[in-house]
mmCIF file of C-alpha atoms in Angstrom:
data_model
loop_
_atom_site.group_PDB
_atom_site.id
_atom_site.type_symbol
_atom_site.label_atom_id
_atom_site.label_comp_id
_atom_site.label_asym_id
_atom_site.label_seq_id
_atom_site.Cartn_x
_atom_site.Cartn_y
_atom_site.Cartn_z
ATOM 1 C CA MET A 1 -13.123 18.154 -35.031
ATOM 2 C CA ARG A 2 -14.346 17.837 -31.545
ATOM 3 C CA PHE A 3 -15.535 20.590 -29.595
ATOM 4 C CA ILE A 4 -15.748 20.138 -25.648
ATOM 5 C CA ALA A 5 -19.139 20.614 -24.050
ATOM 6 C CA ALA A 6 -19.551 21.219 -20.338
ATOM 7 C CA ALA A 7 -20.137 17.388 -19.712
ATOM 8 C CA LEU A 8 -19.392 14.349 -21.642
ATOM 9 C CA ALA A 9 -22.210 12.697 -23.498
ATOM 10 C CA ALA A 10 -21.034 9.178 -23.470
ATOM 11 C CA VAL A 11 -18.175 7.354 -22.186
ATOM 12 C CA VAL A 12 -16.511 5.029 -24.746
ATOM 13 C CA ILE A 13 -12.561 4.225 -24.822
ATOM 14 C CA ALA A 14 -11.066 3.775 -28.274
ATOM 15 C CA ALA A 15 -7.940 1.806 -28.332
ATOM 16 C CA PRO A 16 -5.701 3.589 -30.965
ATOM 17 C CA ALA A 17 -5.528 2.037 -34.356
ATOM 18 C CA ALA A 18 -1.682 1.332 -35.653
ATOM 19 C CA ALA A 19 -0.306 4.692 -36.183
ATOM 20 C CA GLN A 20 -3.127 6.534 -34.786
ATOM 21 C CA THR A 21 -2.296 10.296 -34.567
ATOM 22 C CA TYR A 22 -4.351 12.889 -32.893
ATOM 23 C CA VAL A 23 -3.529 16.721 -32.852
ATOM 24 C CA ILE A 24 -5.047 18.414 -29.846
ATOM 25 C CA GLN A 25 -5.090 22.116 -29.752
ATOM 26 C CA ALA A 26 -5.905 23.744 -26.339
ATOM 27 C CA ASP A 27 -6.047 27.367 -25.328
ATOM 28 C CA HIS A 28 -3.397 26.582 -22.846
ATOM 29 C CA VAL A 29 -1.207 23.748 -22.051
ATOM 30 C CA LEU A 30 0.438 23.292 -18.404
ATOM 31 C CA ALA A 31 2.957 20.423 -19.180
ATOM 32 C CA ASP A 32 4.418 20.294 -16.002
ATOM 33 C CA ALA A 33 3.526 21.501 -12.061
ATOM 34 C CA ALA A 34 6.745 23.072 -11.899
ATOM 35 C CA GLY A 35 5.949 25.294 -14.905
ATOM 36 C CA GLU A 36 3.374 27.733 -16.113
ATOM 37 C CA PRO A 37 0.424 27.476 -18.663
ATOM 38 C CA SER A 38 1.348 28.357 -22.140
ATOM 39 C CA GLY A 39 -0.755 30.179 -24.501
ATOM 40 C CA PRO A 40 -2.491 28.450 -27.546
ATOM 41 C CA ALA A 41 -0.601 25.156 -28.042
ATOM 42 C CA THR A 42 -0.845 21.949 -30.018
ATOM 43 C CA VAL A 43 -0.107 18.462 -28.738
ATOM 44 C CA THR A 44 0.625 15.712 -31.055
ATOM 45 C CA VAL A 45 0.215 12.042 -29.942
ATOM 46 C CA THR A 46 1.098 8.961 -32.099
ATOM 47 C CA ASP A 47 0.649 5.451 -31.115
ATOM 48 C CA GLY A 48 -0.119 6.364 -27.439
ATOM 49 C CA ARG A 49 2.913 8.799 -26.906
ATOM 50 C CA VAL A 50 3.477 12.485 -26.963
ATOM 51 C CA VAL A 51 5.453 13.302 -30.104
ATOM 52 C CA SER A 52 5.654 17.187 -29.572
ATOM 53 C CA ILE A 53 4.226 20.343 -28.196
ATOM 54 C CA ALA A 54 4.080 23.280 -30.380
ATOM 55 C CA ASP A 55 3.156 27.119 -29.839
ATOM 56 C CA GLY A 56 0.063 28.010 -31.742
ATOM 57 C CA PHE A 57 -2.799 25.994 -33.378
ATOM 58 C CA GLN A 58 -0.997 23.509 -35.803
ATOM 59 C CA PRO A 59 -2.687 21.946 -38.415
ATOM 60 C CA ALA A 60 -3.534 18.214 -38.433
ATOM 61 C CA PRO A 61 -1.569 16.155 -40.963
ATOM 62 C CA ALA A 62 -3.502 13.948 -43.317
ATOM 63 C CA GLY A 63 -5.062 11.009 -41.519
ATOM 64 C CA ALA A 64 -4.743 12.590 -38.261
ATOM 65 C CA GLU A 65 -7.823 13.302 -35.844
ATOM 66 C CA LEU A 66 -8.101 16.871 -34.504
ATOM 67 C CA ILE A 67 -9.265 17.622 -31.123
ATOM 68 C CA ARG A 68 -10.102 21.134 -30.482
ATOM 69 C CA LEU A 69 -10.255 21.950 -26.499
ATOM 70 C CA GLU A 70 -11.685 25.323 -26.924
ATOM 71 C CA GLY A 71 -11.301 27.501 -23.595
ATOM 72 C CA LYS A 72 -9.703 24.734 -21.830
ATOM 73 C CA THR A 73 -6.258 24.122 -20.219
ATOM 74 C CA LEU A 74 -4.425 20.852 -20.826
ATOM 75 C CA VAL A 75 -2.855 19.261 -17.650
ATOM 76 C CA PRO A 76 -1.251 15.996 -17.170
ATOM 77 C CA GLY A 77 -3.358 13.172 -16.193
ATOM 78 C CA LEU A 78 -3.678 13.116 -12.153
ATOM 79 C CA ILE A 79 -2.242 9.940 -10.215
ATOM 80 C CA ASP A 80 -3.901 8.534 -6.982
ATOM 81 C CA LEU A 81 -1.522 6.446 -4.954
ATOM 82 C CA HIS A 82 -4.142 4.891 -2.997
ATOM 83 C CA VAL A 83 -7.555 3.730 -4.090
ATOM 84 C CA HIS A 84 -9.709 0.667 -3.603
ATOM 85 C CA LEU A 85 -11.481 0.153 -6.946
ATOM 86 C CA THR A 86 -12.909 -3.434 -6.255
ATOM 87 C CA GLY A 87 -14.915 -1.895 -3.335
ATOM 88 C CA ASP A 88 -17.675 0.755 -2.645
ATOM 89 C CA PRO A 89 -17.952 2.629 0.671
ATOM 90 C CA GLY A 90 -20.070 1.116 3.474
ATOM 91 C CA GLY A 91 -19.822 -0.795 6.676
ATOM 92 C CA ASP A 92 -21.097 -4.137 5.977
ATOM 93 C CA PHE A 93 -18.142 -5.964 6.627
ATOM 94 C CA TRP A 94 -19.989 -9.282 6.420
ATOM 95 C CA ARG A 95 -20.130 -9.077 2.697
ATOM 96 C CA GLU A 96 -16.682 -10.821 2.428
ATOM 97 C CA ALA A 97 -18.841 -14.016 3.550
ATOM 98 C CA VAL A 98 -21.497 -13.675 0.984
ATOM 99 C CA GLU A 99 -20.210 -12.111 -2.104
ATOM 100 C CA PRO A 100 -17.448 -13.874 -4.291
ATOM 101 C CA ALA A 101 -13.978 -12.238 -5.230
ATOM 102 C CA GLU A 102 -15.221 -12.477 -8.776
ATOM 103 C CA TRP A 103 -17.700 -9.830 -7.940
ATOM 104 C CA GLY A 104 -15.081 -7.388 -7.144
ATOM 105 C CA VAL A 105 -14.158 -7.362 -10.687
ATOM 106 C CA VAL A 106 -17.629 -6.042 -11.892
ATOM 107 C CA VAL A 107 -17.379 -3.574 -9.174
ATOM 108 C CA GLY A 108 -13.988 -2.379 -10.203
ATOM 109 C CA ALA A 109 -14.924 -1.945 -13.889
ATOM 110 C CA LYS A 110 -17.684 0.498 -12.787
ATOM 111 C CA ASN A 111 -15.394 2.339 -10.370
ATOM 112 C CA ALA A 112 -12.254 2.265 -12.839
ATOM 113 C CA GLU A 113 -14.510 4.136 -15.582
ATOM 114 C CA LYS A 114 -15.608 6.600 -12.859
ATOM 115 C CA THR A 115 -11.948 7.129 -11.546
ATOM 116 C CA VAL A 116 -10.724 7.697 -15.214
ATOM 117 C CA ARG A 117 -13.599 10.036 -16.227
ATOM 118 C CA ALA A 118 -12.671 12.095 -12.805
ATOM 119 C CA GLY A 119 -9.167 12.868 -14.397
ATOM 120 C CA PHE A 120 -7.130 10.116 -12.946
ATOM 121 C CA THR A 121 -5.145 8.159 -15.323
ATOM 122 C CA THR A 122 -3.044 6.368 -13.137
ATOM 123 C CA VAL A 123 -3.816 4.745 -9.849
ATOM 124 C CA ARG A 124 -2.114 2.541 -7.151
ATOM 125 C CA GLU A 125 -4.597 -0.169 -6.127
ATOM 126 C CA ALA A 126 -3.867 -0.251 -2.216
ATOM 127 C CA GLY A 127 -5.539 -3.754 -1.387
ATOM 128 C CA SER A 128 -7.661 -6.231 -3.094
ATOM 129 C CA ALA A 129 -8.951 -9.958 -3.402
ATOM 130 C CA GLN A 130 -6.105 -12.122 -4.995
ATOM 131 C CA GLN A 131 -6.940 -11.572 -8.746
ATOM 132 C CA THR A 132 -9.496 -8.867 -8.901
ATOM 133 C CA ALA A 133 -7.248 -5.826 -9.349
ATOM 134 C CA PHE A 134 -4.860 -7.673 -11.605
ATOM 135 C CA ALA A 135 -7.665 -8.790 -13.803
ATOM 136 C CA LEU A 136 -8.679 -4.831 -13.805
ATOM 137 C CA ARG A 137 -5.060 -4.002 -14.510
ATOM 138 C CA ARG A 138 -5.026 -6.179 -17.731
ATOM 139 C CA GLY A 139 -8.461 -5.034 -18.832
ATOM 140 C CA THR A 140 -7.567 -1.267 -18.691
ATOM 141 C CA GLU A 141 -3.909 -2.086 -20.268
ATOM 142 C CA GLU A 142 -5.600 -3.653 -23.242
ATOM 143 C CA GLY A 143 -8.423 -1.270 -23.688
ATOM 144 C CA LEU A 144 -11.052 -3.951 -22.756
ATOM 145 C CA ILE A 145 -12.217 -1.844 -19.633
ATOM 146 C CA THR A 146 -12.578 1.916 -19.590
ATOM 147 C CA GLY A 147 -9.999 3.019 -16.774
ATOM 148 C CA PRO A 148 -6.743 4.299 -15.663
ATOM 149 C CA ARG A 149 -3.463 2.722 -15.751
ATOM 150 C CA ILE A 150 -3.333 0.349 -12.486
ATOM 151 C CA VAL A 151 -0.419 -0.433 -10.183
ATOM 152 C CA ALA A 152 -1.733 -3.092 -8.150
ATOM 153 C CA ALA A 153 -0.890 -4.647 -4.690
ATOM 154 C CA GLY A 154 -3.379 -7.351 -4.331
ATOM 155 C CA PRO A 155 -3.972 -8.780 -0.853
ATOM 156 C CA PRO A 156 -2.267 -6.853 2.080
ATOM 157 C CA LEU A 157 0.076 -8.672 4.598
ATOM 158 C CA ALA A 158 -1.320 -8.415 7.743
ATOM 159 C CA ILE A 159 -0.725 -9.693 11.200
ATOM 160 C CA ILE A 160 -3.257 -12.703 12.192
ATOM 161 C CA GLY A 161 -6.203 -10.947 13.482
ATOM 162 C CA GLY A 162 -4.872 -7.542 12.722
ATOM 163 C CA HIS A 163 -6.046 -4.803 10.327
ATOM 164 C CA GLY A 164 -6.058 -6.336 6.988
ATOM 165 C CA ASP A 165 -6.775 -9.734 7.905
ATOM 166 C CA VAL A 166 -10.355 -11.286 8.292
ATOM 167 C CA THR A 167 -11.921 -10.415 11.597
ATOM 168 C CA GLY A 168 -15.545 -10.246 13.120
ATOM 169 C CA PHE A 169 -16.676 -13.826 12.132
ATOM 170 C CA LEU A 170 -16.790 -17.080 14.114
ATOM 171 C CA PRO A 171 -13.113 -18.370 14.390
ATOM 172 C CA GLU A 172 -13.958 -20.928 11.680
ATOM 173 C CA ILE A 173 -15.249 -18.331 9.326
ATOM 174 C CA ASN A 174 -12.419 -16.225 9.855
ATOM 175 C CA GLU A 175 -10.055 -18.990 8.903
ATOM 176 C CA ILE A 176 -12.178 -19.891 5.642
ATOM 177 C CA LEU A 177 -12.155 -16.251 4.155
ATOM 178 C CA SER A 178 -8.564 -15.342 5.048
ATOM 179 C CA SER A 179 -6.432 -14.345 2.051
ATOM 180 C CA GLY A 180 -3.566 -16.416 3.275
ATOM 181 C CA TYR A 181 -1.135 -13.407 3.623
ATOM 182 C CA SER A 182 -1.170 -12.936 7.427
ATOM 183 C CA CYS A 183 2.244 -13.641 8.679
ATOM 184 C CA THR A 184 4.372 -14.241 12.015
ATOM 185 C CA GLY A 185 8.110 -13.783 12.212
ATOM 186 C CA ALA A 186 10.596 -12.606 9.870
ATOM 187 C CA VAL A 187 10.906 -15.616 7.645
ATOM 188 C CA GLU A 188 7.280 -16.106 7.150
ATOM 189 C CA CYS A 189 6.692 -12.707 6.293
ATOM 190 C CA ALA A 190 9.602 -12.608 3.710
ATOM 191 C CA ALA A 191 7.981 -15.810 2.145
ATOM 192 C CA LYS A 192 4.574 -14.020 1.839
ATOM 193 C CA VAL A 193 6.399 -11.150 0.043
ATOM 194 C CA ARG A 194 7.704 -13.341 -2.118
ATOM 195 C CA ARG A 195 4.281 -14.942 -2.688
ATOM 196 C CA ALA A 196 2.798 -11.645 -3.643
ATOM 197 C CA SER A 197 5.318 -10.993 -6.119
ATOM 198 C CA GLN A 198 5.102 -14.445 -7.639
ATOM 199 C CA ASN A 199 1.261 -13.945 -8.082
ATOM 200 C CA GLY A 200 1.631 -10.488 -9.689
ATOM 201 C CA ALA A 201 1.827 -7.801 -7.183
ATOM 202 C CA ASN A 202 3.373 -4.435 -8.547
ATOM 203 C CA VAL A 203 3.833 -3.030 -4.981
ATOM 204 C CA ILE A 204 3.637 -4.715 -1.472
ATOM 205 C CA LYS A 205 0.941 -3.357 0.935
ATOM 206 C CA VAL A 206 1.390 -3.954 4.484
ATOM 207 C CA THR A 207 -0.979 -2.810 7.411
ATOM 208 C CA ALA A 208 1.781 -1.712 9.768
ATOM 209 C CA THR A 209 -0.671 -0.706 12.524
ATOM 210 C CA GLY A 210 -4.203 -1.085 13.566
ATOM 211 C CA GLY A 211 -6.919 0.490 11.635
ATOM 212 C CA VAL A 212 -10.062 2.439 12.050
ATOM 213 C CA LEU A 213 -12.477 0.257 9.730
ATOM 214 C CA SER A 214 -11.609 -2.985 11.182
ATOM 215 C CA GLN A 215 -13.597 -4.472 13.776
ATOM 216 C CA GLN A 216 -11.032 -4.736 16.682
ATOM 217 C CA GLY A 217 -11.677 -1.909 19.206
ATOM 218 C CA ARG A 218 -7.888 -2.023 19.984
ATOM 219 C CA GLY A 219 -5.502 0.971 19.307
ATOM 220 C CA LEU A 220 -3.830 1.964 16.160
ATOM 221 C CA GLU A 221 -0.172 1.482 16.904
ATOM 222 C CA ALA A 222 2.321 -0.911 15.618
ATOM 223 C CA HIS A 223 1.203 -4.328 14.602
ATOM 224 C CA PHE A 224 4.426 -6.057 13.263
ATOM 225 C CA SER A 225 7.775 -6.551 15.141
ATOM 226 C CA ASP A 226 10.691 -4.460 13.827
ATOM 227 C CA ALA A 227 12.221 -7.609 12.537
ATOM 228 C CA GLU A 228 9.086 -8.583 10.786
ATOM 229 C CA MET A 229 8.853 -4.962 9.034
ATOM 230 C CA LYS A 230 12.338 -4.879 7.944
ATOM 231 C CA SER A 231 12.244 -8.512 6.488
ATOM 232 C CA ILE A 232 8.989 -7.175 4.568
ATOM 233 C CA ALA A 233 10.832 -4.156 3.238
ATOM 234 C CA ASP A 234 14.209 -5.674 2.700
ATOM 235 C CA THR A 235 12.559 -8.617 0.731
ATOM 236 C CA ALA A 236 10.455 -6.519 -1.270
ATOM 237 C CA HIS A 237 13.383 -4.294 -2.230
ATOM 238 C CA SER A 238 15.485 -7.375 -3.277
ATOM 239 C CA LEU A 239 12.717 -8.113 -5.813
ATOM 240 C CA GLY A 240 12.497 -4.681 -7.177
ATOM 241 C CA LEU A 241 9.125 -3.737 -5.351
ATOM 242 C CA LYS A 242 8.314 -0.819 -3.041
ATOM 243 C CA VAL A 243 6.278 -1.247 0.012
ATOM 244 C CA MET A 244 3.142 0.727 1.317
ATOM 245 C CA ALA A 245 2.145 0.842 4.772
ATOM 246 C CA HIS A 246 -1.100 1.586 6.164
ATOM 247 C CA ALA A 247 -0.129 3.464 9.535
ATOM 248 C CA HIS A 248 -1.893 5.449 11.970
ATOM 249 C CA GLY A 249 -0.053 5.533 15.210
ATOM 250 C CA ALA A 250 3.288 7.482 15.570
ATOM 251 C CA ARG A 251 5.339 4.734 16.810
ATOM 252 C CA GLY A 252 4.096 2.373 13.828
ATOM 253 C CA ILE A 253 4.841 5.024 11.756
ATOM 254 C CA GLU A 254 8.351 5.657 12.980
ATOM 255 C CA ALA A 255 9.041 1.951 13.151
ATOM 256 C CA ALA A 256 7.865 1.380 9.400
ATOM 257 C CA SER A 257 10.126 4.087 8.374
ATOM 258 C CA ARG A 258 12.938 2.838 10.079
ATOM 259 C CA ALA A 259 12.458 -0.329 8.508
ATOM 260 C CA GLY A 260 12.652 1.089 5.093
ATOM 261 C CA ILE A 261 9.033 1.050 4.080
ATOM 262 C CA ASP A 262 8.749 3.560 1.065
ATOM 263 C CA THR A 263 5.308 5.132 1.845
ATOM 264 C CA ILE A 264 3.114 5.714 4.927
ATOM 265 C CA GLU A 265 -0.650 5.666 4.007
ATOM 266 C CA HIS A 266 -2.918 7.932 6.254
ATOM 267 C CA GLY A 267 -0.231 8.856 9.040
ATOM 268 C CA THR A 268 -3.057 10.188 11.285
ATOM 269 C CA TYR A 269 -1.161 10.379 14.481
ATOM 270 C CA LEU A 270 2.138 11.434 13.134
ATOM 271 C CA ASP A 271 4.377 13.322 15.714
ATOM 272 C CA GLU A 272 7.548 15.133 15.327
ATOM 273 C CA ALA A 273 9.592 11.980 16.031
ATOM 274 C CA ALA A 274 8.371 9.982 13.335
ATOM 275 C CA ALA A 275 8.416 12.841 11.033
ATOM 276 C CA ARG A 276 12.002 13.556 11.584
ATOM 277 C CA GLN A 277 12.530 9.464 10.615
ATOM 278 C CA MET A 278 10.499 9.909 7.606
ATOM 279 C CA ALA A 279 12.269 13.086 6.332
ATOM 280 C CA LYS A 280 15.509 11.380 7.239
ATOM 281 C CA ASN A 281 14.784 8.131 5.149
ATOM 282 C CA GLY A 282 12.893 10.012 2.355
ATOM 283 C CA THR A 283 9.717 8.116 3.520
ATOM 284 C CA VAL A 284 6.696 9.610 1.916
ATOM 285 C CA LEU A 285 3.402 10.299 3.360
ATOM 286 C CA ILE A 286 0.047 9.502 1.449
ATOM 287 C CA PRO A 287 -2.333 11.279 3.677
ATOM 288 C CA THR A 288 -5.908 10.210 2.332
ATOM 289 C CA LEU A 289 -7.629 12.983 3.514
ATOM 290 C CA MET A 290 -10.738 12.353 1.559
ATOM 291 C CA ALA A 291 -11.001 8.989 3.370
ATOM 292 C CA PHE A 292 -11.384 10.786 6.938
ATOM 293 C CA GLN A 293 -14.213 13.134 5.365
ATOM 294 C CA GLY A 294 -15.853 10.071 3.737
ATOM 295 C CA VAL A 295 -16.119 8.110 6.868
ATOM 296 C CA THR A 296 -17.280 10.898 8.869
ATOM 297 C CA GLU A 297 -20.099 11.718 6.479
ATOM 298 C CA ARG A 298 -21.581 8.287 7.246
ATOM 299 C CA LEU A 299 -21.489 8.545 10.911
ATOM 300 C CA GLY A 300 -24.651 7.849 12.802
ATOM 301 C CA GLN A 301 -26.512 6.245 10.110
ATOM 302 C CA GLY A 302 -26.145 2.665 10.790
ATOM 303 C CA ILE A 303 -23.525 1.914 8.262
ATOM 304 C CA TYR A 304 -20.618 1.163 10.679
ATOM 305 C CA THR A 305 -20.656 -1.017 13.776
ATOM 306 C CA PRO A 306 -20.317 0.912 16.954
ATOM 307 C CA VAL A 307 -16.750 0.057 17.528
ATOM 308 C CA VAL A 308 -15.764 1.413 14.249
ATOM 309 C CA GLU A 309 -17.800 4.678 14.702
ATOM 310 C CA ASP A 310 -15.948 5.062 18.124
ATOM 311 C CA LYS A 311 -12.774 4.924 16.026
ATOM 312 C CA ILE A 312 -13.878 7.229 13.323
ATOM 313 C CA ARG A 313 -14.978 9.949 15.839
ATOM 314 C CA ALA A 314 -11.591 9.490 17.809
ATOM 315 C CA VAL A 315 -9.513 10.308 14.833
ATOM 316 C CA ALA A 316 -11.700 13.108 13.091
ATOM 317 C CA GLU A 317 -10.229 15.848 14.726
ATOM 318 C CA THR A 318 -6.704 14.858 14.218
ATOM 319 C CA ALA A 319 -7.350 14.133 10.320
ATOM 320 C CA LYS A 320 -7.974 17.950 10.142
ATOM 321 C CA THR A 321 -4.380 19.021 11.077
ATOM 322 C CA PHE A 322 -1.929 16.177 10.690
ATOM 323 C CA MET A 323 -0.891 16.795 7.239
ATOM 324 C CA GLY A 324 -0.090 20.133 8.018
ATOM 325 C CA LYS A 325 2.053 19.481 10.638
ATOM 326 C CA ALA A 326 3.891 16.925 8.346
ATOM 327 C CA LEU A 327 4.447 19.740 6.045
ATOM 328 C CA GLY A 328 6.036 21.971 8.793
ATOM 329 C CA TRP A 329 8.290 19.039 9.688
ATOM 330 C CA GLY A 330 9.470 18.504 6.098
ATOM 331 C CA VAL A 331 7.934 15.149 5.263
ATOM 332 C CA PRO A 332 7.593 14.457 1.636
ATOM 333 C CA ILE A 333 4.116 14.427 0.508
ATOM 334 C CA ALA A 334 2.278 12.754 -2.267
ATOM 335 C CA PHE A 335 -1.228 12.405 -3.451
ATOM 336 C CA GLY A 336 -3.635 9.370 -2.507
ATOM 337 C CA THR A 337 -7.329 9.372 -1.496
ATOM 338 C CA ASP A 338 -8.386 5.969 -0.230
ATOM 339 C CA ALA A 339 -11.184 5.854 -2.796
ATOM 340 C CA GLY A 340 -13.372 3.102 -1.713
ATOM 341 C CA VAL A 341 -13.819 4.360 1.650
ATOM 342 C CA PHE A 342 -15.604 7.131 -0.048
ATOM 343 C CA ASP A 343 -17.319 7.349 -3.434
ATOM 344 C CA HIS A 344 -15.013 6.789 -6.295
ATOM 345 C CA GLY A 345 -15.010 9.583 -8.724
ATOM 346 C CA ARG A 346 -14.584 12.166 -5.828
ATOM 347 C CA ASN A 347 -10.788 11.761 -5.618
ATOM 348 C CA ALA A 348 -10.121 15.372 -6.785
ATOM 349 C CA GLY A 349 -11.663 16.413 -3.596
ATOM 350 C CA GLU A 350 -8.584 15.675 -1.788
ATOM 351 C CA PHE A 351 -6.886 18.843 -3.487
ATOM 352 C CA ALA A 352 -8.952 21.184 -1.347
ATOM 353 C CA LEU A 353 -8.417 19.520 1.675
ATOM 354 C CA MET A 354 -4.385 19.423 1.265
ATOM 355 C CA ARG A 355 -4.987 23.188 0.616
ATOM 356 C CA ALA A 356 -6.940 23.683 3.653
ATOM 357 C CA GLN A 357 -3.989 22.317 5.698
ATOM 358 C CA GLY A 358 -1.418 24.442 4.310
ATOM 359 C CA MET A 359 -0.022 22.952 1.027
ATOM 360 C CA SER A 360 0.021 25.312 -2.050
ATOM 361 C CA ASP A 361 -2.048 25.043 -5.037
ATOM 362 C CA ARG A 362 1.192 24.323 -7.337
ATOM 363 C CA ASP A 363 2.453 21.634 -4.721
ATOM 364 C CA ALA A 364 -0.862 20.010 -4.445
ATOM 365 C CA LEU A 365 -0.841 19.606 -8.285
ATOM 366 C CA ALA A 366 2.745 18.214 -8.161
ATOM 367 C CA SER A 367 1.892 15.863 -5.473
ATOM 368 C CA ALA A 368 -0.564 14.262 -8.106
ATOM 369 C CA THR A 369 1.534 14.384 -10.960
ATOM 370 C CA THR A 370 5.418 14.502 -10.812
ATOM 371 C CA ARG A 371 5.654 13.733 -7.107
ATOM 372 C CA ALA A 372 3.414 10.766 -7.552
ATOM 373 C CA ALA A 373 5.019 9.515 -10.630
ATOM 374 C CA GLU A 374 8.465 9.476 -8.737
ATOM 375 C CA VAL A 375 6.810 7.333 -6.079
ATOM 376 C CA LEU A 376 5.929 5.001 -8.604
ATOM 377 C CA GLU A 377 9.370 5.343 -10.401
ATOM 378 C CA MET A 378 7.737 6.287 -13.263
ATOM 379 C CA GLU A 379 8.724 9.820 -13.723
ATOM 380 C CA ASN A 380 9.920 9.236 -17.153
ATOM 381 C CA GLU A 381 6.631 7.892 -18.216
ATOM 382 C CA ILE A 382 3.925 9.811 -16.627
ATOM 383 C CA GLY A 383 3.108 12.990 -14.389
ATOM 384 C CA ARG A 384 3.949 15.418 -17.405
ATOM 385 C CA ILE A 385 3.065 16.123 -20.874
ATOM 386 C CA ALA A 386 6.233 15.864 -22.782
ATOM 387 C CA PRO A 387 7.701 14.338 -25.979
ATOM 388 C CA GLY A 388 8.246 10.514 -25.260
ATOM 389 C CA TYR A 389 5.961 10.493 -22.283
ATOM 390 C CA SER A 390 2.461 8.420 -22.288
ATOM 391 C CA ALA A 391 -0.395 10.434 -23.618
ATOM 392 C CA ASP A 392 -1.936 10.629 -20.414
ATOM 393 C CA MET A 393 -3.685 14.333 -20.039
ATOM 394 C CA ILE A 394 -6.844 16.041 -19.153
ATOM 395 C CA ALA A 395 -8.581 19.322 -20.026
ATOM 396 C CA VAL A 396 -10.257 21.863 -17.332
ATOM 397 C CA SER A 397 -11.407 25.144 -17.386
ATOM 398 C CA GLY A 398 -9.018 27.400 -15.390
ATOM 399 C CA ASN A 399 -5.640 27.360 -14.155
ATOM 400 C CA PRO A 400 -4.860 24.769 -11.458
ATOM 401 C CA LEU A 401 -1.962 26.811 -10.134
ATOM 402 C CA GLU A 402 -4.409 29.382 -9.017
ATOM 403 C CA ASP A 403 -7.051 27.149 -7.938
ATOM 404 C CA VAL A 404 -6.523 23.507 -7.802
ATOM 405 C CA SER A 405 -9.870 22.762 -6.949
ATOM 406 C CA VAL A 406 -10.655 23.505 -10.759
ATOM 407 C CA LEU A 407 -9.402 19.732 -11.171
ATOM 408 C CA GLU A 408 -12.768 18.551 -9.629
ATOM 409 C CA ASN A 409 -14.454 19.271 -12.995
ATOM 410 C CA VAL A 410 -12.621 17.714 -15.785
ATOM 411 C CA ASP A 411 -14.178 18.059 -19.398
ATOM 412 C CA TRP A 412 -11.839 15.515 -21.296
ATOM 413 C CA VAL A 413 -9.545 12.439 -20.717
ATOM 414 C CA MET A 414 -6.816 10.670 -22.674
ATOM 415 C CA VAL A 415 -5.186 7.778 -21.148
ATOM 416 C CA ARG A 416 -2.472 5.947 -23.038
ATOM 417 C CA GLY A 417 -3.269 7.896 -26.097
ATOM 418 C CA ARG A 418 -6.734 6.641 -25.854
ATOM 419 C CA VAL A 419 -9.675 9.217 -25.699
ATOM 420 C CA VAL A 420 -12.566 8.877 -23.109
ATOM 421 C CA GLU A 421 -15.458 10.257 -24.784
#
């Protein structure tokens, strides 16, 4: 029997043995963001999947391990649709020239552990070096690395010299450091999507507009032409892949949605015309509010270059209101933080920021569970505690439907039926 203390004493991930069964007794179970917490209940997990949810505290059969979550509410594992596990916050862009890509796996293993301990049992890795996120994906899947399920993009597609491409060095250094995924013209962009698919991407990441943390001082509007964007979306969809687009400027957001892009990441300068296009197409906004808070916290410390500091200051106020406007315009919204721009493990801070812009506690929880699962087309696998679903769940004190910020303090985690202790 395990009694859950306020803090976890150690972090060890145990791969379930053959026919491993856990019987989990919790004072409350919130199985779905659309429902209400139950009274005392028992969840049975076998071989990494939920077998049953029963009222009351049911006895554990012979050979099963009993877990007692006294005073806790069991909630579906959280999903973050925008993270960068292989990086840590900072402004020293020159590290690309001095650190090997393999170092990203070391950093990523550290951050994967922080992320799962914070209650995030699935993440979408939104851009990394060619194989680093894919190596982490395999490591967490096989239980060799403590961390969440990873849906990985790998290197993002970018225009030459744009956000997502290598900039800020001498031309010959830019060329050496290039990921090989920049493209010009619809045909070349289609080829780069196919290359990403060939090399292991679960999703295609594209930098559809300029960015805040890249070294150019130019604006944040559309980078790709309409023909290029449509080629990227159509090619990805033909391969069964969705497309996530970094996008800040309103016309770039509108163009990306019109082209068939599936999610808009950031969306800072969204206006009503762009919102109408997103609502019409069902394009989902991933607001990454923690990213804006994280970069603002680091202003004036010599972390960012002057050109980046100017861009951060320019977006700071807009970042406090744009998601609330999107809600009013009927844009679908799901949870994503851009962890890596701020410290990993703080992901759940996004909930309070979403609430501050008008989202209800229930909708905020849904954005990181059922709605995020739908974005990943994994709604029959994750996002709920239900028979047949992956055993991804967390325990917290309190009811997140009444105060979603309780998710910032997670006491117990199970991912894929493995207990993080």
